[in-house]
Structure formats: structure tokens, C-alpha cells
Coordinates of C-alpha atoms in Angstrom, one line a residue:
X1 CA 84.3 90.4 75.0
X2 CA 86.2 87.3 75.3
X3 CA 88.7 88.3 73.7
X4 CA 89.4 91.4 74.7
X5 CA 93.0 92.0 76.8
X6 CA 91.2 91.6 80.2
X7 CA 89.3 88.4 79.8
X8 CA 92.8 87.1 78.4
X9 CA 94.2 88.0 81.9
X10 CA 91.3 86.8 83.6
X11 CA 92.1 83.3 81.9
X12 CA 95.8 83.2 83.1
X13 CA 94.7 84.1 86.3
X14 CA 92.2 81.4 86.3
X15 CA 94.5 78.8 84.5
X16 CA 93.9 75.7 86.6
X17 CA 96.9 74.4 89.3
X18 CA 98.1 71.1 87.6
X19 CA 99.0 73.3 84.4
X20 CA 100.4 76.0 85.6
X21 CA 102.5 74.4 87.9
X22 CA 104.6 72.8 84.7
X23 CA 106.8 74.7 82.6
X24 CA 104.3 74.6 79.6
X25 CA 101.8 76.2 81.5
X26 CA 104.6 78.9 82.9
X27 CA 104.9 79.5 78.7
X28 CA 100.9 79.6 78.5
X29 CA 100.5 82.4 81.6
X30 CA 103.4 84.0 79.8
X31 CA 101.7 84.7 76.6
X32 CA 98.3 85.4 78.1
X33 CA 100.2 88.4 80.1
X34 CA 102.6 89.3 76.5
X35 CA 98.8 89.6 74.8
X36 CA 97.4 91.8 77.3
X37 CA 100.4 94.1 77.4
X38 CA 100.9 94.1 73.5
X39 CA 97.7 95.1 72.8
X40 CA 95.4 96.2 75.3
X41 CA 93.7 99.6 73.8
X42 CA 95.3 101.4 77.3
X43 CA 98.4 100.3 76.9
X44 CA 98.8 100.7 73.7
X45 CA 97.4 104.3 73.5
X46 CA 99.6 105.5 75.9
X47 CA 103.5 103.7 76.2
X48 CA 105.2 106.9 75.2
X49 CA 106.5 106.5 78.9
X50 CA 107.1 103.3 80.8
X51 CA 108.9 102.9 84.5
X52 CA 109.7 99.8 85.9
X53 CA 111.3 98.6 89.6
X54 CA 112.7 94.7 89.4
X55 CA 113.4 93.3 93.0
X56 CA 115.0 90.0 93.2
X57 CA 116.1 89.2 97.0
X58 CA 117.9 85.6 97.3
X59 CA 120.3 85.8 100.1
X60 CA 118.0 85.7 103.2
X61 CA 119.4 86.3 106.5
X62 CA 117.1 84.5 108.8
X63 CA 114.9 81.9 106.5
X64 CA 116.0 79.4 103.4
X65 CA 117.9 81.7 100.6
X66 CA 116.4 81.0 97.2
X67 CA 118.8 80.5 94.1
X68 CA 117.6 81.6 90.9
X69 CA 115.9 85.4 92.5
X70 CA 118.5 87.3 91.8
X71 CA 119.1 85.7 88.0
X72 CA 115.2 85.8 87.4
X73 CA 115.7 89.7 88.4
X74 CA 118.5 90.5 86.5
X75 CA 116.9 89.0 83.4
X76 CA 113.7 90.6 83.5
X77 CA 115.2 93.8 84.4
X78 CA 117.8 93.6 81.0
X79 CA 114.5 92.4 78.8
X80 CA 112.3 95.5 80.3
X81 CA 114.8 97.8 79.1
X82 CA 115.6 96.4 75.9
X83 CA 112.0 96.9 75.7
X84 CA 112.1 100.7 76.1
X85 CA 111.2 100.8 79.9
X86 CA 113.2 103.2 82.2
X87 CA 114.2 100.3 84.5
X88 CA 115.1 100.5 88.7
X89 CA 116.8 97.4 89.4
X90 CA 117.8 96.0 93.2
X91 CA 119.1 92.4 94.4
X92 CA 118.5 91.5 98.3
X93 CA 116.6 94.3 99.5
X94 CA 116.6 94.5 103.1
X95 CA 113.8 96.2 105.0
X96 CA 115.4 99.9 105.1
X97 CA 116.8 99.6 101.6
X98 CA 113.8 98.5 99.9
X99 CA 111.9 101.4 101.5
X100 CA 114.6 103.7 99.7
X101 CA 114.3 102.6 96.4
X102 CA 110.9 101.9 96.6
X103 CA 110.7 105.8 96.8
X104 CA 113.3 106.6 93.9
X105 CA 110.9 104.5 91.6
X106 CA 107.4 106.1 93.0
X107 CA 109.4 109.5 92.4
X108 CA 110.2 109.0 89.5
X109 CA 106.3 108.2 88.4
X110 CA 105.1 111.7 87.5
X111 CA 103.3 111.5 83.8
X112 CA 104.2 108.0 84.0
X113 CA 101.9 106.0 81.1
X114 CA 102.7 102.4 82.7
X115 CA 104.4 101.6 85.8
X116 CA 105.8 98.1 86.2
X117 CA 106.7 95.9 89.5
X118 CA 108.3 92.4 89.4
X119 CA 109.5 90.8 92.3
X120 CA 111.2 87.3 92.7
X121 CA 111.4 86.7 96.1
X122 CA 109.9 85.0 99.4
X123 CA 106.1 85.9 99.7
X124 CA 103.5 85.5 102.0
X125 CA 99.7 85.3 101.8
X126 CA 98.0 86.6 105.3
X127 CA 94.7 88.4 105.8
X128 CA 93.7 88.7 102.1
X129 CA 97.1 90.6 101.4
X130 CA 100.2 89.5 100.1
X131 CA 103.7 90.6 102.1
X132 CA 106.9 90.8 100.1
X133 CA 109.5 89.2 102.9
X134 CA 112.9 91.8 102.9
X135 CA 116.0 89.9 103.5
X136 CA 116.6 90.7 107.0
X137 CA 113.0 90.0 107.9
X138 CA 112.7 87.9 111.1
X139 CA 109.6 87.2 113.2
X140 CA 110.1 86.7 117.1
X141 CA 106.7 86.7 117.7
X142 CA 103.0 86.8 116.0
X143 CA 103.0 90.6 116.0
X144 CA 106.1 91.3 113.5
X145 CA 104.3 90.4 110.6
X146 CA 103.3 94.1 109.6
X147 CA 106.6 95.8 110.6
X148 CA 108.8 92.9 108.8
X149 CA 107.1 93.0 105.7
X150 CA 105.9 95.1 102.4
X151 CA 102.1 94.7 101.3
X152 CA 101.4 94.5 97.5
X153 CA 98.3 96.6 98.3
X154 CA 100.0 99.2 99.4
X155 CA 102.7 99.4 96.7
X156 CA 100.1 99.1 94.2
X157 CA 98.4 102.1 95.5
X158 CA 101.3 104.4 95.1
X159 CA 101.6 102.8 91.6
X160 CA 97.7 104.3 90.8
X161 CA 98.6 107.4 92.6
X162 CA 101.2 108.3 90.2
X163 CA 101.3 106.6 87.1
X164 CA 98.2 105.9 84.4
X165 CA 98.6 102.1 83.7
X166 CA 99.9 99.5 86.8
X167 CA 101.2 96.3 86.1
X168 CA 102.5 93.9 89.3
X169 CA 104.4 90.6 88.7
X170 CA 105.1 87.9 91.6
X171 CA 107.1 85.4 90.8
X172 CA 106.9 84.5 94.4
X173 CA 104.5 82.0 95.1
X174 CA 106.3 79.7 97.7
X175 CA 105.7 78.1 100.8
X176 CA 105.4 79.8 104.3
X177 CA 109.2 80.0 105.3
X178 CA 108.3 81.3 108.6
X179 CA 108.0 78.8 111.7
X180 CA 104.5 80.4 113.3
X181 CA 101.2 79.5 111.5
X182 CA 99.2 83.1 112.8
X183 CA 100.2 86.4 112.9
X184 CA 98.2 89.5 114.0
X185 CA 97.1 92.1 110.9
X186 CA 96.2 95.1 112.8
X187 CA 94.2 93.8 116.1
X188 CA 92.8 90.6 114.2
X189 CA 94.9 87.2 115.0
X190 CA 95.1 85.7 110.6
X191 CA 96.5 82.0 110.0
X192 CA 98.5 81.8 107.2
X193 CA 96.6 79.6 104.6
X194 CA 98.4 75.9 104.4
X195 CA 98.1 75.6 100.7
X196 CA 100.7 78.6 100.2
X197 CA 100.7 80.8 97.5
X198 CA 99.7 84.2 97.1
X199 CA 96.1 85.5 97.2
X200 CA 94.0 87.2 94.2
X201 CA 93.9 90.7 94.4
X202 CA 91.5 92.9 93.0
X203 CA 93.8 95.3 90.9
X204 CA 91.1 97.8 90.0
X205 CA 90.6 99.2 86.7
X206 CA 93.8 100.1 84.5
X207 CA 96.0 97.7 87.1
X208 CA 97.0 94.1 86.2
X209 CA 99.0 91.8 88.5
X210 CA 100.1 88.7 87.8
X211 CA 101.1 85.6 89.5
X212 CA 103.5 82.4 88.9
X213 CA 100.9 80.0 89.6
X214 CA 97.3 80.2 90.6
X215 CA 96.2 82.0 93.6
X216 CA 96.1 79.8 96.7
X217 CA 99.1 77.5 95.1
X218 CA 102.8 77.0 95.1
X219 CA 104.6 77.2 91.8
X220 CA 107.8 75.3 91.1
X221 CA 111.0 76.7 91.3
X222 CA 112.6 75.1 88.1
X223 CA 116.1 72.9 88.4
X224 CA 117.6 75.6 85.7
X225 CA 118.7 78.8 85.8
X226 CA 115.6 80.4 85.9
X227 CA 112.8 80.0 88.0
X228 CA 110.2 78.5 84.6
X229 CA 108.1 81.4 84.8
X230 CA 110.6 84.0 84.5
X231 CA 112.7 81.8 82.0
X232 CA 109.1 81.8 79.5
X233 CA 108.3 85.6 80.5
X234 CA 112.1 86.4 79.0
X235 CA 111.7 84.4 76.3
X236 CA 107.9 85.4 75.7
X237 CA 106.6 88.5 76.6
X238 CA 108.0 91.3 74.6
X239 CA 108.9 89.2 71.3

């Protein structure tokens, strides 16, 4: 029905550029997301258990660092766990490291009712995909694209593969930072979109992700000490 949790997450995902890219539309997302996590049936049913892994990488080595990651991280993390979740937290994850405690939190899965990823970071939209951009990441050439960087695909598969309930939130939706306009996805040459943004993913069913702005668009960092999003997800979501 139309108001049932996932048409409300269908309407933040949908929520048009020009509002979302404001603070008050930050808050609206927000509250769409806090309604489908408060009381979607599946959640609801079944929170006796709740893991969560919060990223926030800021101090990039090779590309512009980004100031309010790591705070947007550390927030999110201390509000997931005043909400009962069992929470991983990192800050400016390289390559290698992020690999590691990407495996303590899909370890740590098993009977698992939800299983919650927020990044704040540098993303990248390519091929359909989006790529989580380590702080050591560097690209030399068109073909470093898949070794230098994390897919959201594929850590929302291990999500599914071990835990009942996924949710994925990207507060990541920034420009290209990288020089190169192409870079090859397996054997096929893909141009990185010029609008920027992160692209809409099917999640599947019992899987939500959402974004800071609308697919396909680049969402405001904020002039606080918050990125807005995070600032109204803080404020909003588990009240």
C-alpha cells in the first residue's frame, strides 16, 4: 500500500534534487528512513539482534580530504549503539584495513536479525555500481578502478549472505575526485557519469539502502559540523 514501510522508502529515494539537496529535505529523507526502520513488519519482528559497521574516511592521501567524515561517523556510530546495535566503528580506512574489518563485521553476522552499513566518505558511481574510495586509493591509469576500490554490491551481498534484514547508508554522494573521466569495469571501458552522485541500486527484498541525495546527484556537504544529512539522521532517526 502506500503507506506501507517500502513505498515510504521508495518516496525518499524518489524525493526530487532541489529538496533534497537542502537541509530541510536532509530532515525529510531522514524521517522517511526512521519510518521504515521503526516500523516495518520485518524489522520489527525480528531486532532481538542488530550489527552495525560505520566507516568514515576523511584524510585522503592522494585526492581532496573531506572534513566532517570522520565526525559524521563517530556520531552515527555513538547514536546506533545507544540504540541497542552491536556497533564496528573505523575512521580512514585504507584499502588493506578496510578489507580487515570488513571481515570482523561479516563474521560477526551469524543469526544476525539486521545488519547495518553507513559510510561517509568519497564515492563513485561507474558501470551501474557504486565504489567506496579507501584512503590510499590512487588511479595511475584507467584499469585501477576495480583494485582501488570497494563495490556496494558486493558488500551488500555478504550482508544477505549472513544476516536476515540489510540496511546500507551513503552519505557519500560527491563529485568525481579522480582526474580520468573512464575507467575499465572488467573488459568494458565505463565513463563516470558527469552529474556525480551515486547510482540506484536494486537492494532486493529485506535490503534497504539509502542515499544523501537523489541518485544521479551531488548532495551538499553542510558549513557545520555535520555533513546535513548525518546531522538530521542523528537528530531523527531513532527518537
Amino acid at each position: 500500500s502506500h503507506n506501507s514501510p517500502r513505498s515510504r522508502f521508495s518516496l525518499l529515494i524518489q524525493l526530487p534534487a532541489a529538496i533534497l539537496k537542502t537541509s530541510a529535505g536532509c530532515v525529510m529523507a531522514v524521517l522517511l528512513l526512521a519510518m521504515v526502520l521503526a516500523d516495518s513488519a520485518a524489522f520489527a519482528q525480528a531486532a532481538s539482534r542488530r550489527v552495525a559497521f560505520v566507516v568514515g574516511n576523511s584524510a585522503y592521501q592522494n585526492v581532496p580530504a573531506l572534513p566532517n567524515t570522520r565526525n559524521d561517523a563517530d556520531a552515527v556510530a555513538k547514536s546506533l549503539r545507544n540504540s541497542g546495535f552491536e556497533v564496528f566503528a573505523a575512521n580512514d580506512l585504507d584499502y588493506a584495513q578496510f578489507d580487515v574489518e570488513m571481515r570482523k563485521f561479516i563474521r560477526s553476522l551469524a543469526n544476525a536479525d539486521v545488519s547495518l552499513f553507513y559510510y561517509s566518505g568519497h564515492g563513485i558511481q561507474i558501470g551501474g555500481d557504486n565504489r567506496i574510495i579507501p584512503i590510499d586509493a590512487k588511479f595511475k591509469s584507467s584499469s585501477d578502478m576495480e583494485v582501488e576500490t570497494i563495490t556496494v554490491r558486493t558488500i551488500l551481498s555478504y550482508m544477505q549472505a549472513s544476516s536476515r534484514n540489510q540496511v546500507i547508508i551513503l552519505d557519500s554522494c560527491r563529485n568525481n575526485p579522480f582526474p580520468a573521466r573512464s575507467y575499465y569495469i572488467g573488459n568494458n571501458l565505463e565513463k563516470v557519469p558527469e552529474s556525480g552522485g551515486l547510482a540506484a541500486l536494486d537492494a532486493g527484498s529485506g535490503s534497504l539502502i539509502a542515499y544523501s541525495t537523489q541518485p544521479g546527484n551531488v548532495a551538499v556537504d553542510g558549513f557545520g559540523e555535520y555533513s546535513p544529512f548525518t546531522e538530521a539522521f542523528v537528530k531523527n532517526a531513532f527518537e
